[in-house]
Amino acid sequence: MFHGFVAPFQLLFLLNHSTNYLKRKQVKTDFLKEIAKKSVRDFTLYSSHLCSYHKS
């Protein structure tokens, strides 16, 4: 029962830590935008592939 509570807090801690790290590094927003664009493109390609697979 106790372990169920630990995992979310660890995730929150990791998320918080990584965002603080990124802020310290002052990562350029352009770089993050490129990553976002790429992941969106990959996702659309993947989903369209799945759709065409299900149609056949």
N, CA, C and O atoms as a CHARMM CRD file, in Angstrom:
* protein
*
  224
    1    1 MET  N      0.82700  -1.20000   0.00000 PROA 1      0.00000
    2    1 MET  CA     0.00000   0.00000   0.00000 PROA 1      0.00000
    3    1 MET  C      0.86700   1.25800   0.00000 PROA 1      0.00000
    4    1 MET  O      0.57300   2.22700  -0.70000 PROA 1      0.00000
    5    2 PHE  N      1.93200   1.23100   0.78900 PROA 2      0.00000
    6    2 PHE  CA     2.79700   2.40000   0.89500 PROA 2      0.00000
    7    2 PHE  C      3.53100   2.69700  -0.40900 PROA 2      0.00000
    8    2 PHE  O      3.74000   3.86100  -0.75200 PROA 2      0.00000
    9    3 HSD  N      3.92400   1.64900  -1.14000 PROA 3      0.00000
   10    3 HSD  CA     4.68200   1.83200  -2.37800 PROA 3      0.00000
   11    3 HSD  C      3.88400   2.58000  -3.44000 PROA 3      0.00000
   12    3 HSD  O      4.46000   3.26300  -4.28700 PROA 3      0.00000
   13    4 GLY  N      2.56600   2.45000  -3.39700 PROA 4      0.00000
   14    4 GLY  CA     1.71200   3.15500  -4.35700 PROA 4      0.00000
   15    4 GLY  C      1.86500   4.66600  -4.25800 PROA 4      0.00000
   16    4 GLY  O      1.70400   5.38000  -5.24800 PROA 4      0.00000
   17    5 PHE  N      2.17700   5.14900  -3.06100 PROA 5      0.00000
   18    5 PHE  CA     2.34500   6.58400  -2.86100 PROA 5      0.00000
   19    5 PHE  C      3.74100   7.05800  -3.22600 PROA 5      0.00000
   20    5 PHE  O      3.92800   8.21400  -3.60500 PROA 5      0.00000
   21    6 VAL  N      4.72000   6.17000  -3.11500 PROA 6      0.00000
   22    6 VAL  CA     6.11300   6.56100  -3.33500 PROA 6      0.00000
   23    6 VAL  C      6.38100   6.89400  -4.79900 PROA 6      0.00000
   24    6 VAL  O      7.00700   7.91200  -5.09700 PROA 6      0.00000
   25    7 ALA  N      5.91000   6.04000  -5.72200 PROA 7      0.00000
   26    7 ALA  CA     6.21200   6.21000  -7.14100 PROA 7      0.00000
   27    7 ALA  C      5.84600   7.59600  -7.70600 PROA 7      0.00000
   28    7 ALA  O      6.69100   8.22800  -8.33900 PROA 7      0.00000
   29    8 PRO  N      4.60800   8.08600  -7.49700 PROA 8      0.00000
   30    8 PRO  CA     4.25200   9.40800  -8.02800 PROA 8      0.00000
   31    8 PRO  C      5.15100  10.51900  -7.50900 PROA 8      0.00000
   32    8 PRO  O      5.51900  11.42800  -8.25200 PROA 8      0.00000
   33    9 PHE  N      5.50400  10.44000  -6.22100 PROA 9      0.00000
   34    9 PHE  CA     6.36300  11.47100  -5.64500 PROA 9      0.00000
   35    9 PHE  C      7.74500  11.43300  -6.26800 PROA 9      0.00000
   36    9 PHE  O      8.34800  12.47700  -6.51600 PROA 9      0.00000
   37   10 GLN  N      8.25300  10.22800  -6.52400 PROA 10     0.00000
   38   10 GLN  CA     9.55800  10.09800  -7.17500 PROA 10     0.00000
   39   10 GLN  C      9.50700  10.69000  -8.57300 PROA 10     0.00000
   40   10 GLN  O     10.43600  11.37800  -8.99700 PROA 10     0.00000
   41   11 LEU  N      8.41100  10.42000  -9.29700 PROA 11     0.00000
   42   11 LEU  CA     8.23600  10.98200 -10.63900 PROA 11     0.00000
   43   11 LEU  C      8.19600  12.50300 -10.59100 PROA 11     0.00000
   44   11 LEU  O      8.83600  13.17700 -11.39800 PROA 11     0.00000
   45   12 LEU  N      7.43500  13.03800  -9.63300 PROA 12     0.00000
   46   12 LEU  CA     7.34800  14.49100  -9.48000 PROA 12     0.00000
   47   12 LEU  C      8.70900  15.08800  -9.18000 PROA 12     0.00000
   48   12 LEU  O      9.07900  16.12900  -9.72100 PROA 12     0.00000
   49   13 PHE  N      9.45300  14.41200  -8.30600 PROA 13     0.00000
   50   13 PHE  CA    10.78300  14.88900  -7.94000 PROA 13     0.00000
   51   13 PHE  C     11.69400  14.91800  -9.15600 PROA 13     0.00000
   52   13 PHE  O     12.41600  15.88900  -9.38100 PROA 13     0.00000
   53   14 LEU  N     11.65300  13.83700  -9.94500 PROA 14     0.00000
   54   14 LEU  CA    12.48200  13.75600 -11.15200 PROA 14     0.00000
   55   14 LEU  C     12.10200  14.84300 -12.15100 PROA 14     0.00000
   56   14 LEU  O     12.97100  15.49500 -12.73000 PROA 14     0.00000
   57   15 LEU  N     10.79200  15.03800 -12.35100 PROA 15     0.00000
   58   15 LEU  CA    10.32300  16.07600 -13.27200 PROA 15     0.00000
   59   15 LEU  C     10.78800  17.45000 -12.82200 PROA 15     0.00000
   60   15 LEU  O     11.29300  18.24000 -13.61800 PROA 15     0.00000
   61   16 ASN  N     10.61200  17.72200 -11.54500 PROA 16     0.00000
   62   16 ASN  CA    11.00600  19.01000 -10.97900 PROA 16     0.00000
   63   16 ASN  C     12.50600  19.22300 -11.13200 PROA 16     0.00000
   64   16 ASN  O     12.96200  20.30500 -11.50100 PROA 16     0.00000
   65   17 HSD  N     13.26600  18.16500 -10.84100 PROA 17     0.00000
   66   17 HSD  CA    14.72600  18.23600 -10.92600 PROA 17     0.00000
   67   17 HSD  C     15.16900  18.51900 -12.35700 PROA 17     0.00000
   68   17 HSD  O     16.04300  19.35400 -12.58900 PROA 17     0.00000
   69   18 SER  N     14.56100  17.81700 -13.31800 PROA 18     0.00000
   70   18 SER  CA    14.96900  17.99700 -14.71400 PROA 18     0.00000
   71   18 SER  C     14.60100  19.38600 -15.24000 PROA 18     0.00000
   72   18 SER  O     15.36500  19.98100 -16.00000 PROA 18     0.00000
   73   19 THR  N     13.43800  19.90500 -14.84300 PROA 19     0.00000
   74   19 THR  CA    13.05700  21.24500 -15.30300 PROA 19     0.00000
   75   19 THR  C     13.98000  22.29900 -14.69900 PROA 19     0.00000
   76   19 THR  O     14.35900  23.25800 -15.37100 PROA 19     0.00000
   77   20 ASN  N     14.34000  22.11600 -13.42800 PROA 20     0.00000
   78   20 ASN  CA    15.28400  23.04500 -12.79800 PROA 20     0.00000
   79   20 ASN  C     16.63000  22.98500 -13.51400 PROA 20     0.00000
   80   20 ASN  O     17.27200  24.01300 -13.72900 PROA 20     0.00000
   81   21 TYR  N     17.05200  21.78000 -13.87900 PROA 21     0.00000
   82   21 TYR  CA    18.31800  21.59100 -14.59800 PROA 21     0.00000
   83   21 TYR  C     18.28700  22.31600 -15.94000 PROA 21     0.00000
   84   21 TYR  O     19.24300  22.99500 -16.31500 PROA 21     0.00000
   85   22 LEU  N     17.17400  22.16200 -16.65600 PROA 22     0.00000
   86   22 LEU  CA    17.02700  22.82800 -17.94800 PROA 22     0.00000
   87   22 LEU  C     17.02800  24.33900 -17.79400 PROA 22     0.00000
   88   22 LEU  O     17.60900  25.05300 -18.61100 PROA 22     0.00000
   89   23 LYS  N     16.37900  24.82400 -16.74600 PROA 23     0.00000
   90   23 LYS  CA    16.35200  26.26600 -16.50200 PROA 23     0.00000
   91   23 LYS  C     17.76100  26.78000 -16.22900 PROA 23     0.00000
   92   23 LYS  O     18.14900  27.84000 -16.71800 PROA 23     0.00000
   93   24 ARG  N     18.52200  26.02300 -15.44500 PROA 24     0.00000
   94   24 ARG  CA    19.89700  26.42700 -15.14500 PROA 24     0.00000
   95   24 ARG  C     20.73000  26.46700 -16.41200 PROA 24     0.00000
   96   24 ARG  O     21.53100  27.38000 -16.61800 PROA 24     0.00000
   97   25 LYS  N     20.53200  25.47200 -17.25400 PROA 25     0.00000
   98   25 LYS  CA    21.28400  25.39400 -18.51500 PROA 25     0.00000
   99   25 LYS  C     20.80600  26.43400 -19.52100 PROA 25     0.00000
  100   25 LYS  O     21.50300  26.74700 -20.48600 PROA 25     0.00000
  101   26 GLN  N     19.60700  26.96600 -19.28200 PROA 26     0.00000
  102   26 GLN  CA    18.99400  27.94200 -20.19900 PROA 26     0.00000
  103   26 GLN  C     18.95600  27.40000 -21.63200 PROA 26     0.00000
  104   26 GLN  O     19.48900  28.00600 -22.56200 PROA 26     0.00000
  105   27 VAL  N     18.31900  26.26200 -21.77400 PROA 27     0.00000
  106   27 VAL  CA    18.17500  25.64000 -23.08700 PROA 27     0.00000
  107   27 VAL  C     17.35500  26.54700 -23.98600 PROA 27     0.00000
  108   27 VAL  O     16.31900  27.07400 -23.57900 PROA 27     0.00000
  109   28 LYS  N     17.82100  26.72200 -25.19800 PROA 28     0.00000
  110   28 LYS  CA    17.11100  27.59200 -26.14700 PROA 28     0.00000
  111   28 LYS  C     15.74700  26.99900 -26.49300 PROA 28     0.00000
  112   28 LYS  O     15.60800  25.79100 -26.68800 PROA 28     0.00000
  113   29 THR  N     14.74600  27.87500 -26.56400 PROA 29     0.00000
  114   29 THR  CA    13.39500  27.42500 -26.87200 PROA 29     0.00000
  115   29 THR  C     13.31200  26.87100 -28.29200 PROA 29     0.00000
  116   29 THR  O     12.49600  25.99200 -28.56700 PROA 29     0.00000
  117   30 ASP  N     14.15100  27.37800 -29.19500 PROA 30     0.00000
  118   30 ASP  CA    14.16200  26.88000 -30.57200 PROA 30     0.00000
  119   30 ASP  C     14.47100  25.39100 -30.59500 PROA 30     0.00000
  120   30 ASP  O     13.85100  24.62300 -31.33200 PROA 30     0.00000
  121   31 PHE  N     15.44500  24.99500 -29.77100 PROA 31     0.00000
  122   31 PHE  CA    15.84200  23.59200 -29.69700 PROA 31     0.00000
  123   31 PHE  C     14.67900  22.73600 -29.21100 PROA 31     0.00000
  124   31 PHE  O     14.41100  21.67000 -29.76700 PROA 31     0.00000
  125   32 LEU  N     13.99100  23.20200 -28.17600 PROA 32     0.00000
  126   32 LEU  CA    12.84000  22.47800 -27.64000 PROA 32     0.00000
  127   32 LEU  C     11.71600  22.41600 -28.66300 PROA 32     0.00000
  128   32 LEU  O     11.02500  21.40300 -28.77600 PROA 32     0.00000
  129   33 LYS  N     11.53500  23.51300 -29.41500 PROA 33     0.00000
  130   33 LYS  CA    10.49400  23.54400 -30.44800 PROA 33     0.00000
  131   33 LYS  C     10.79100  22.51100 -31.52600 PROA 33     0.00000
  132   33 LYS  O      9.88700  21.82000 -31.99800 PROA 33     0.00000
  133   34 GLU  N     12.06500  22.40600 -31.91500 PROA 34     0.00000
  134   34 GLU  CA    12.44900  21.42800 -32.93100 PROA 34     0.00000
  135   34 GLU  C     12.13300  20.01500 -32.46100 PROA 34     0.00000
  136   34 GLU  O     11.62400  19.19700 -33.22600 PROA 34     0.00000
  137   35 ILE  N     12.44100  19.73300 -31.18900 PROA 35     0.00000
  138   35 ILE  CA    12.14200  18.41000 -30.62900 PROA 35     0.00000
  139   35 ILE  C     10.64200  18.15700 -30.64900 PROA 35     0.00000
  140   35 ILE  O     10.19400  17.06600 -31.00300 PROA 35     0.00000
  141   36 ALA  N      9.86300  19.17300 -30.26800 PROA 36     0.00000
  142   36 ALA  CA     8.40400  19.03900 -30.25700 PROA 36     0.00000
  143   36 ALA  C      7.87500  18.77300 -31.65900 PROA 36     0.00000
  144   36 ALA  O      7.03000  17.89900 -31.86000 PROA 36     0.00000
  145   37 LYS  N      8.38300  19.53800 -32.63100 PROA 37     0.00000
  146   37 LYS  CA     7.95400  19.34900 -34.02500 PROA 37     0.00000
  147   37 LYS  C      8.25600  17.93700 -34.49200 PROA 37     0.00000
  148   37 LYS  O      7.41500  17.27700 -35.10200 PROA 37     0.00000
  149   38 LYS  N      9.46800  17.48200 -34.19900 PROA 38     0.00000
  150   38 LYS  CA     9.89000  16.15200 -34.63400 PROA 38     0.00000
  151   38 LYS  C      9.01000  15.06900 -34.01000 PROA 38     0.00000
  152   38 LYS  O      8.58800  14.13900 -34.69700 PROA 38     0.00000
  153   39 SER  N      8.73200  15.18700 -32.71400 PROA 39     0.00000
  154   39 SER  CA     7.92800  14.17200 -32.04600 PROA 39     0.00000
  155   39 SER  C      6.49500  14.17400 -32.57700 PROA 39     0.00000
  156   39 SER  O      5.87700  13.11700 -32.70600 PROA 39     0.00000
  157   40 VAL  N      5.96600  15.36800 -32.88500 PROA 40     0.00000
  158   40 VAL  CA     4.61900  15.45800 -33.45900 PROA 40     0.00000
  159   40 VAL  C      4.59500  14.81100 -34.83200 PROA 40     0.00000
  160   40 VAL  O      3.66700  14.07500 -35.16600 PROA 40     0.00000
  161   41 ARG  N      5.63800  15.09400 -35.63600 PROA 41     0.00000
  162   41 ARG  CA     5.71400  14.51900 -36.97500 PROA 41     0.00000
  163   41 ARG  C      5.81300  12.99500 -36.89500 PROA 41     0.00000
  164   41 ARG  O      5.13300  12.27800 -37.62900 PROA 41     0.00000
  165   42 ASP  N      6.66700  12.51500 -35.99700 PROA 42     0.00000
  166   42 ASP  CA     6.81100  11.07200 -35.81800 PROA 42     0.00000
  167   42 ASP  C      5.49400  10.44200 -35.39100 PROA 42     0.00000
  168   42 ASP  O      5.12700   9.36800 -35.86900 PROA 42     0.00000
  169   43 PHE  N      4.78300  11.11600 -34.48800 PROA 43     0.00000
  170   43 PHE  CA     3.52100  10.59200 -33.98700 PROA 43     0.00000
  171   43 PHE  C      2.47600  10.52500 -35.09900 PROA 43     0.00000
  172   43 PHE  O      1.75100   9.53600 -35.20400 PROA 43     0.00000
  173   44 THR  N      2.39100  11.57200 -35.93600 PROA 44     0.00000
  174   44 THR  CA     1.41200  11.58300 -37.02800 PROA 44     0.00000
  175   44 THR  C      1.73900  10.49300 -38.04000 PROA 44     0.00000
  176   44 THR  O      0.84400   9.81800 -38.55100 PROA 44     0.00000
  177   45 LEU  N      3.03900  10.32500 -38.32900 PROA 45     0.00000
  178   45 LEU  CA     3.45500   9.26900 -39.24100 PROA 45     0.00000
  179   45 LEU  C      3.06100   7.90800 -38.68500 PROA 45     0.00000
  180   45 LEU  O      2.54200   7.05500 -39.40500 PROA 45     0.00000
  181   46 TYR  N      3.31100   7.71900 -37.40700 PROA 46     0.00000
  182   46 TYR  CA     3.00500   6.45300 -36.74500 PROA 46     0.00000
  183   46 TYR  C      1.51000   6.17400 -36.75700 PROA 46     0.00000
  184   46 TYR  O      1.08500   5.06000 -37.06400 PROA 46     0.00000
  185   47 SER  N      0.70300   7.19100 -36.42200 PROA 47     0.00000
  186   47 SER  CA    -0.74800   7.00200 -36.36800 PROA 47     0.00000
  187   47 SER  C     -1.32400   6.75600 -37.75900 PROA 47     0.00000
  188   47 SER  O     -2.23200   5.94000 -37.91800 PROA 47     0.00000
  189   48 SER  N     -0.80100   7.46000 -38.77500 PROA 48     0.00000
  190   48 SER  CA    -1.30400   7.23900 -40.13400 PROA 48     0.00000
  191   48 SER  C     -0.92300   5.84000 -40.61500 PROA 48     0.00000
  192   48 SER  O     -1.67800   5.20000 -41.34700 PROA 48     0.00000
  193   49 HSD  N      0.24500   5.37400 -40.20000 PROA 49     0.00000
  194   49 HSD  CA     0.68400   4.02000 -40.52400 PROA 49     0.00000
  195   49 HSD  C     -0.26200   3.01000 -39.89600 PROA 49     0.00000
  196   49 HSD  O     -0.64200   2.02800 -40.53300 PROA 49     0.00000
  197   50 LEU  N     -0.64300   3.25000 -38.63800 PROA 50     0.00000
  198   50 LEU  CA    -1.57600   2.36300 -37.94600 PROA 50     0.00000
  199   50 LEU  C     -2.93000   2.35800 -38.64000 PROA 50     0.00000
  200   50 LEU  O     -3.54100   1.30100 -38.79700 PROA 50     0.00000
  201   51 CYS  N     -3.40800   3.53800 -39.06200 PROA 51     0.00000
  202   51 CYS  CA    -4.70600   3.63800 -39.73200 PROA 51     0.00000
  203   51 CYS  C     -4.70400   2.84800 -41.03400 PROA 51     0.00000
  204   51 CYS  O     -5.64300   2.10600 -41.31900 PROA 51     0.00000
  205   52 SER  N     -3.63400   3.01200 -41.83100 PROA 52     0.00000
  206   52 SER  CA    -3.56300   2.30100 -43.10800 PROA 52     0.00000
  207   52 SER  C     -3.44900   0.79900 -42.87200 PROA 52     0.00000
  208   52 SER  O     -3.94300   0.00000 -43.66700 PROA 52     0.00000
  209   53 TYR  N     -2.79700   0.42000 -41.77700 PROA 53     0.00000
  210   53 TYR  CA    -2.65000  -1.00100 -41.44800 PROA 53     0.00000
  211   53 TYR  C     -4.00200  -1.59700 -41.09200 PROA 53     0.00000
  212   53 TYR  O     -4.30100  -2.72800 -41.47600 PROA 53     0.00000
  213   54 HSD  N     -4.82200  -0.84600 -40.36000 PROA 54     0.00000
  214   54 HSD  CA    -6.13000  -1.34800 -39.94400 PROA 54     0.00000
  215   54 HSD  C     -7.11300  -1.40000 -41.11100 PROA 54     0.00000
  216   54 HSD  O     -8.00300  -2.25100 -41.13400 PROA 54     0.00000
  217   55 LYS  N     -6.95900  -0.49900 -42.07700 PROA 55     0.00000
  218   55 LYS  CA    -7.87100  -0.46500 -43.22100 PROA 55     0.00000
  219   55 LYS  C     -7.69900  -1.68400 -44.11900 PROA 55     0.00000
  220   55 LYS  O     -8.67600  -2.21200 -44.64800 PROA 55     0.00000
  221   56 SER  N     -6.46100  -2.12800 -44.28900 PROA 56     0.00000
  222   56 SER  CA    -6.20400  -3.23800 -45.21200 PROA 56     0.00000
  223   56 SER  C     -6.67900  -4.58900 -44.67700 PROA 56     0.00000
  224   56 SER  O     -6.52700  -5.60800 -45.35000 PROA 56     0.00000
